Coordinates of C-alpha atoms in Angstrom, one line a residue:
X251 CA 0.0 0.0 0.0
X252 CA 1.5 3.3 -1.0
X253 CA 1.1 6.6 0.9
X254 CA -1.9 7.8 -1.2
X255 CA -3.7 4.5 -0.8
X256 CA -3.1 4.7 3.0
X257 CA -4.5 8.2 3.1
X258 CA -7.6 7.2 1.2
X259 CA -8.1 4.3 3.7
X260 CA -7.8 6.8 6.6
X261 CA -10.1 9.3 4.8
X262 CA -12.7 6.5 4.4
X263 CA -12.5 5.8 8.1
X264 CA -12.9 9.5 8.9
X265 CA -16.0 9.7 6.7
X266 CA -17.9 6.9 8.5
X267 CA -16.3 5.9 11.7
X268 CA -13.6 6.9 14.2
X269 CA -10.0 6.6 13.2
X270 CA -8.8 6.6 16.8
X271 CA -10.0 3.1 17.8
X272 CA -8.2 2.0 14.6
X273 CA -5.1 3.4 16.2
X274 CA -5.8 1.7 19.5
X275 CA -6.8 4.9 21.2
X276 CA -10.2 4.7 22.7
X277 CA -10.3 6.8 25.9
X278 CA -11.8 10.0 24.6
X279 CA -15.3 10.3 23.3
X280 CA -14.8 13.9 22.3
X281 CA -11.8 13.3 20.1
X282 CA -13.3 10.2 18.5
X283 CA -16.2 12.1 17.0
X284 CA -15.5 13.4 13.5
X285 CA -17.5 16.4 12.3
X286 CA -17.9 18.5 9.2
X287 CA -17.8 22.3 9.3
X288 CA -15.6 25.0 10.6
X289 CA -14.4 23.7 13.9
X290 CA -11.2 25.5 14.7
X291 CA -11.6 29.3 14.2
X292 CA -9.1 31.3 16.1
X293 CA -7.6 34.7 15.9
X294 CA -4.1 34.8 14.3
X295 CA -1.3 37.2 14.9
X296 CA 0.0 36.7 11.3
X297 CA -2.1 39.5 9.8
X298 CA -1.4 43.2 9.4
X299 CA -3.9 46.0 8.7
X300 CA -3.8 47.3 5.2
X301 CA -5.5 50.1 3.3
X302 CA -9.3 50.4 3.1
X303 CA -10.1 48.1 6.0
X304 CA -8.3 45.1 4.4
X305 CA -6.0 42.7 6.1
X306 CA -2.8 41.2 4.7
X307 CA -1.8 37.7 5.8
X308 CA 1.9 37.5 6.5
X309 CA 2.2 33.8 7.1
X310 CA 3.4 32.8 3.6
X311 CA 5.3 34.8 1.0
X312 CA 2.1 35.4 -1.1
X313 CA 0.9 37.9 1.5
X314 CA -2.8 37.8 0.4
X315 CA -4.6 41.0 1.0
X316 CA -8.2 40.2 2.1
X317 CA -11.4 42.2 2.3
X318 CA -13.9 41.2 5.0
X319 CA -15.2 37.6 4.2
X320 CA -12.3 36.8 1.9
X321 CA -9.8 33.9 2.3
X322 CA -6.3 33.5 1.1
X323 CA -5.3 31.1 -1.6
X324 CA -4.6 28.5 1.1
X325 CA -8.4 28.4 1.8
X326 CA -7.8 28.4 5.6
X327 CA -7.0 32.0 6.6
X328 CA -9.7 34.6 6.5
X329 CA -10.6 38.3 7.2
X330 CA -13.6 37.8 9.4
X331 CA -15.2 41.2 10.0
X332 CA -11.8 42.9 10.3
X333 CA -10.1 40.2 12.3
X334 CA -7.6 37.8 10.8
X335 CA -8.4 34.2 11.7
X336 CA -7.1 30.7 11.1
X337 CA -9.8 28.1 10.3
X338 CA -7.9 25.0 11.2
X339 CA -6.8 25.3 14.8
X340 CA -7.2 22.1 16.7
X341 CA -9.2 20.3 14.0
X342 CA -7.0 17.9 12.1
X343 CA -8.6 15.9 9.3
X344 CA -5.9 13.3 9.4
X345 CA -4.7 11.6 12.5
X346 CA -2.7 8.4 12.2
X347 CA 0.1 6.4 13.7
X348 CA 2.9 5.9 11.2
X349 CA 6.3 4.3 11.1
X350 CA 8.7 7.2 11.0
X351 CA 10.0 5.9 7.7
X352 CA 6.7 6.8 6.0
X353 CA 7.1 10.6 6.6
X354 CA 9.9 9.8 5.3
X355 CA 12.7 10.0 7.8
X356 CA 15.5 7.4 7.3
X357 CA 17.9 9.0 9.9
X358 CA 15.5 9.5 12.8
X359 CA 14.7 6.8 15.4
X360 CA 14.5 3.9 13.0
X361 CA 11.5 1.6 13.4
X362 CA 9.8 4.0 15.8
X363 CA 6.2 5.2 15.8
X364 CA 5.1 8.7 15.2
X365 CA 1.7 10.4 15.5
X366 CA 1.0 12.2 12.2
X367 CA -1.5 15.1 12.0
X368 CA -2.7 17.3 9.1
X369 CA -5.4 19.7 8.3
X370 CA -7.0 21.0 5.1
X371 CA -5.3 23.9 3.3
X372 CA -2.0 24.7 1.5
X373 CA -0.4 27.9 0.2
X374 CA 0.8 26.2 -2.9
X375 CA -1.2 24.6 -5.7
X376 CA 1.1 21.9 -7.1
X377 CA -0.3 20.3 -10.2
X378 CA 1.1 16.9 -9.0
X379 CA -0.2 17.1 -5.4
X380 CA -0.5 13.6 -3.9
X381 CA -3.1 14.7 -1.3
X382 CA -5.0 17.3 -3.3
X383 CA -8.3 16.0 -2.0
X384 CA -7.2 17.0 1.5
X385 CA -4.8 19.9 1.1
X386 CA -6.5 21.8 -1.7
X387 CA -10.0 22.0 -0.3
X388 CA -11.8 24.2 2.2
X389 CA -11.8 23.0 5.9
X390 CA -15.6 22.9 6.0
X391 CA -15.7 20.5 3.2
X392 CA -13.8 17.7 5.0
X393 CA -14.5 15.7 8.2
X394 CA -12.2 16.5 11.0
X395 CA -11.5 15.9 14.7
X396 CA -11.8 18.4 17.5
X397 CA -8.3 17.9 18.9
X398 CA -6.6 20.8 20.6
X399 CA -2.8 20.6 21.3
X400 CA -3.1 18.9 24.7
X401 CA -5.2 16.2 23.2
X402 CA -2.7 15.6 20.5
X403 CA 0.0 15.1 23.1
X404 CA -2.1 12.7 25.1
X405 CA -3.0 10.6 22.1
X406 CA 0.7 10.4 21.1
X407 CA 1.6 9.2 24.6
X408 CA -1.3 6.7 24.7
X409 CA -0.2 5.3 21.3
X410 CA 3.4 5.1 22.6
X411 CA 4.5 7.3 19.8
X412 CA 8.0 8.8 20.2
X413 CA 7.3 11.8 18.0
X414 CA 4.6 14.0 16.4
X415 CA 4.8 14.5 12.7
X416 CA 3.3 17.5 11.0
X417 CA 3.0 16.1 7.5
X418 CA 0.8 14.8 4.6
X419 CA -0.1 18.2 3.3
X420 CA 1.5 21.6 4.1
X421 CA 1.7 22.2 7.9
X422 CA 2.2 26.0 7.2
X423 CA -1.6 26.0 6.7
X424 CA -2.1 25.2 10.4
X425 CA 0.9 27.1 11.7
X426 CA -0.6 28.3 15.0
X427 CA -1.9 24.8 15.8
X428 CA 1.4 23.3 14.9
X429 CA 3.5 25.7 17.0
X430 CA 1.4 25.3 20.1
X431 CA 1.5 21.5 19.7
X432 CA 5.2 21.6 19.2
X433 CA 5.8 23.6 22.3
X434 CA 3.8 21.1 24.4
X435 CA 5.5 18.1 22.7
X436 CA 8.9 19.4 23.6
X437 CA 7.9 19.7 27.2
X438 CA 6.5 16.1 27.1
X439 CA 9.7 14.7 25.7
X440 CA 8.3 13.9 22.2
X441 CA 10.2 14.8 19.0
X442 CA 8.8 17.3 16.6
X443 CA 9.1 16.1 13.0
X444 CA 8.0 18.3 10.1
X445 CA 7.5 17.5 6.4
X446 CA 7.1 20.8 4.5
X447 CA 7.5 22.5 1.2
X448 CA 9.1 25.4 3.1
X449 CA 6.7 27.9 1.6
X450 CA 6.3 30.0 4.7
X451 CA 7.5 33.4 5.7
X452 CA 11.0 33.4 7.1
X453 CA 9.8 35.2 10.2
X454 CA 7.2 32.6 11.0
X455 CA 9.6 29.7 10.2
X456 CA 12.3 31.1 12.5
X457 CA 9.7 31.2 15.3
X458 CA 9.1 27.5 14.8
X459 CA 12.7 26.3 14.2
X460 CA 13.7 26.1 17.9
X461 CA 11.1 23.4 18.5
X462 CA 11.9 21.2 15.5
X463 CA 14.0 18.1 15.9
X464 CA 14.0 17.0 12.2
X465 CA 12.6 18.2 8.9
X466 CA 12.0 16.5 5.7
X467 CA 12.0 19.3 3.1
X468 CA 10.2 18.9 -0.2
X469 CA 12.5 20.6 -2.7
X470 CA 10.6 20.2 -5.9
X471 CA 13.2 22.0 -8.0
X472 CA 15.9 24.7 -7.9
X473 CA 14.4 26.3 -11.0
X474 CA 12.2 29.3 -10.1
X475 CA 10.2 28.8 -13.3
X476 CA 9.2 25.3 -12.2
X477 CA 7.7 26.7 -9.0
X478 CA 5.9 29.4 -10.9
X479 CA 4.5 27.1 -13.6
X480 CA 3.7 23.9 -11.6
X481 CA 3.3 25.0 -8.0
X482 CA 1.8 28.5 -8.1
X483 CA 4.8 30.0 -6.2
X484 CA 5.8 33.4 -7.7
X485 CA 9.1 33.4 -5.8
X486 CA 11.1 30.4 -4.5
X487 CA 13.7 32.5 -2.7
X488 CA 12.1 32.1 0.7
X489 CA 12.0 28.3 0.2
X490 CA 15.8 28.1 -0.3
X491 CA 16.4 30.6 2.5
X492 CA 14.3 28.5 4.9
X493 CA 16.2 25.4 4.0
X494 CA 19.6 27.1 4.6
X495 CA 18.4 28.4 8.0
X496 CA 17.4 24.9 9.1
X497 CA 20.9 23.6 8.3
X498 CA 22.5 26.5 10.0
X499 CA 20.3 26.0 13.1
X500 CA 21.6 22.4 13.2
X501 CA 18.2 20.9 12.8
X502 CA 18.4 17.4 11.2
X503 CA 17.3 17.8 7.6
X504 CA 16.4 15.3 4.9
X505 CA 15.3 16.3 1.5
X506 CA 12.6 14.8 -0.8
X507 CA 12.7 15.5 -4.5
X508 CA 9.9 14.2 -6.7
X509 CA 11.2 13.2 -10.2
X510 CA 8.5 13.9 -12.8
X511 CA 8.8 12.6 -16.3
X512 CA 9.5 15.4 -18.9
X513 CA 9.3 18.1 -16.2
X514 CA 12.4 17.8 -14.0
X515 CA 13.9 14.4 -14.9
X516 CA 16.6 15.4 -17.3
X517 CA 20.2 14.8 -16.2
X518 CA 21.1 18.5 -16.3
X519 CA 18.3 19.4 -13.9
X520 CA 19.2 16.6 -11.6
X521 CA 22.9 17.6 -11.7
X522 CA 22.1 21.2 -10.8
X523 CA 19.9 20.1 -7.9
X524 CA 22.4 17.8 -6.3
X525 CA 25.3 20.2 -6.9
X526 CA 23.2 22.9 -5.1
X527 CA 22.6 20.6 -2.2
X528 CA 26.2 19.7 -1.9
X529 CA 27.5 23.2 -2.2
X530 CA 24.9 25.0 -0.1
X531 CA 24.0 22.4 2.5
X532 CA 26.6 19.7 2.6
X533 CA 27.3 16.2 1.3
X534 CA 25.8 14.5 4.3
X535 CA 22.2 15.7 3.8
X536 CA 20.1 12.6 3.1
X537 CA 18.3 12.9 -0.2
X538 CA 15.1 10.9 -1.2
X539 CA 14.3 10.7 -4.9
X540 CA 10.5 10.1 -5.0
X541 CA 8.7 8.3 -7.8
X542 CA 5.9 10.3 -9.5
X543 CA 2.5 8.7 -10.1
X544 CA -0.1 10.3 -12.3
X545 CA -2.3 12.4 -10.0
X546 CA -4.4 15.5 -9.8
X547 CA -3.7 17.6 -12.9
X548 CA -0.9 15.6 -14.3
X549 CA -2.7 12.3 -15.0
X550 CA -1.4 12.5 -18.6
X551 CA 2.1 11.7 -17.5
X552 CA 3.4 8.2 -16.8
X553 CA 4.9 7.0 -13.6
X554 CA 8.6 7.7 -13.3
X555 CA 10.6 4.8 -14.8
X556 CA 12.8 3.0 -12.3
X557 CA 15.7 3.5 -14.7
X558 CA 15.3 7.3 -14.5
X559 CA 15.3 7.1 -10.7
X560 CA 18.4 4.9 -10.8
X561 CA 20.1 7.4 -13.0
X562 CA 19.2 10.2 -10.5
X563 CA 20.7 8.1 -7.8
X564 CA 23.9 7.7 -9.7
X565 CA 24.1 11.4 -10.5
X566 CA 23.7 12.2 -6.8
X567 CA 26.3 9.7 -5.6
X568 CA 28.8 10.8 -8.3
X569 CA 28.3 14.4 -7.1
X570 CA 29.4 13.3 -3.7
X571 CA 26.1 13.0 -1.8
X572 CA 26.6 10.3 0.9
X573 CA 23.1 9.3 1.7
X574 CA 20.8 8.9 -1.3
X575 CA 17.5 6.9 -1.4
X576 CA 14.9 5.9 -4.0
X577 CA 11.4 6.2 -2.6
X578 CA 8.3 4.1 -3.6
X579 CA 10.4 1.2 -5.1
X580 CA 9.9 -1.4 -2.4
X581 CA 12.8 -3.9 -2.2
X582 CA 15.3 -1.8 -4.0
X583 CA 18.9 -1.8 -2.7
X584 CA 18.7 2.0 -2.4
X585 CA 16.3 1.7 0.5
X586 CA 19.2 0.8 2.8
X587 CA 21.5 3.2 4.6
X588 CA 25.2 2.6 3.8
X589 CA 28.2 3.8 5.7
X590 CA 30.1 6.3 3.5
X591 CA 33.5 5.1 4.9
X592 CA 33.3 1.3 4.8
X593 CA 30.3 0.8 2.5
X594 CA 28.5 -1.7 4.8
X595 CA 24.7 -1.4 5.3
X596 CA 24.0 0.1 8.7
X597 CA 20.2 0.1 8.4
X598 CA 18.4 -2.3 6.1
X599 CA 14.8 -1.7 5.0
X600 CA 12.1 -3.1 2.9
X601 CA 9.5 -0.4 2.3
X602 CA 8.8 1.1 5.7
X603 CA 9.9 -2.0 7.5
X604 CA 13.3 -1.9 9.2
X605 CA 15.5 -4.9 9.3
X606 CA 19.0 -5.1 10.8
X607 CA 20.5 -2.0 12.4
X608 CA 24.2 -1.8 12.8
X609 CA 24.6 1.5 14.6
X610 CA 26.0 2.2 18.1
X611 CA 25.1 5.6 19.4
X612 CA 24.9 6.9 15.9
X613 CA 28.1 5.3 14.7
X614 CA 28.7 2.5 12.2
X615 CA 29.4 -0.7 14.1
X616 CA 31.9 -1.8 11.5
X617 CA 34.2 1.2 11.3
X618 CA 32.9 3.7 13.9
X619 CA 32.0 6.4 11.2
X620 CA 29.5 8.9 12.6
X621 CA 26.2 8.7 10.7
X622 CA 24.2 12.0 10.8
X623 CA 20.7 11.8 12.3
X624 CA 18.6 11.8 15.4
X625 CA 19.3 8.3 16.8
X626 CA 18.3 9.0 20.4
X627 CA 15.2 10.8 21.7

């Protein structure tokens, strides 16, 4: 079952029954009830007053200027009678226990469980979005849980999760909910894991960074025209800035790059991408090349051939990147983590299942080479 199939299964559960008993969490009647409608309206500090009684949302680089009753392109932030509000606070539409490898993190607490949450909404409009039927709709058009931050923490603890993942969509859409949850998670000893496109204002992102333990960053391209044409992002500068700041702040970072036939799969594009990563971020940043499947507005394109992904892998390794993975090709040798010094497998995987681990306190058991990651809570 791939990620999209799993999400559809969860969505079906949300539509007709509780997901939380499915997770083995049955001690809260309130949180087990899914509802439809605007459940999480809350004032947001990420607005400024503009001319003629309008408000400008400052959470993402688009800075939508809104008259009363209008929403931003994300569909979840609104000028409500002169007050800027978020419409997704404490009402995730997706709540599920995942192996941390699904997020995906290959260098964070291998084989551990994480509680993943997501809401409706996204500031981007990617034509190849895997979760468009959740991220690119209005919050009142999807079933959701009433689950404020303390409830999220309690569910994570009840499920014996070691982390909370803000993923499967764009967490910038529920920034206030995520930040408050992350603060409580840090106090509770849970890791905060983020999977993001990075399309968020640098000021907001820097407020969140101190609470993050690991980030999987969706870097769709380093070509600004790709973001403009296929993602609806006029300027990708803030994305690259946010990625650099994460690395400078010593947050553990992994990168996911989806390889799309005819759009960004040519060798020159891949070479520019991996060279940028090596030069700007370092050779030890784990890179996941993700396979594209025909979805949303790009159903006319074929799935990414395995040979194209294998070529991307070779390009990245030749450029000097030390930890390169191919996603969504279960059973491929590139799912394993190899020591860059001795070449031995230090973590073996089949899909999201972890096999043998040859690490001792983050070091290769064969040659003592340090392997970057979050190996301890």
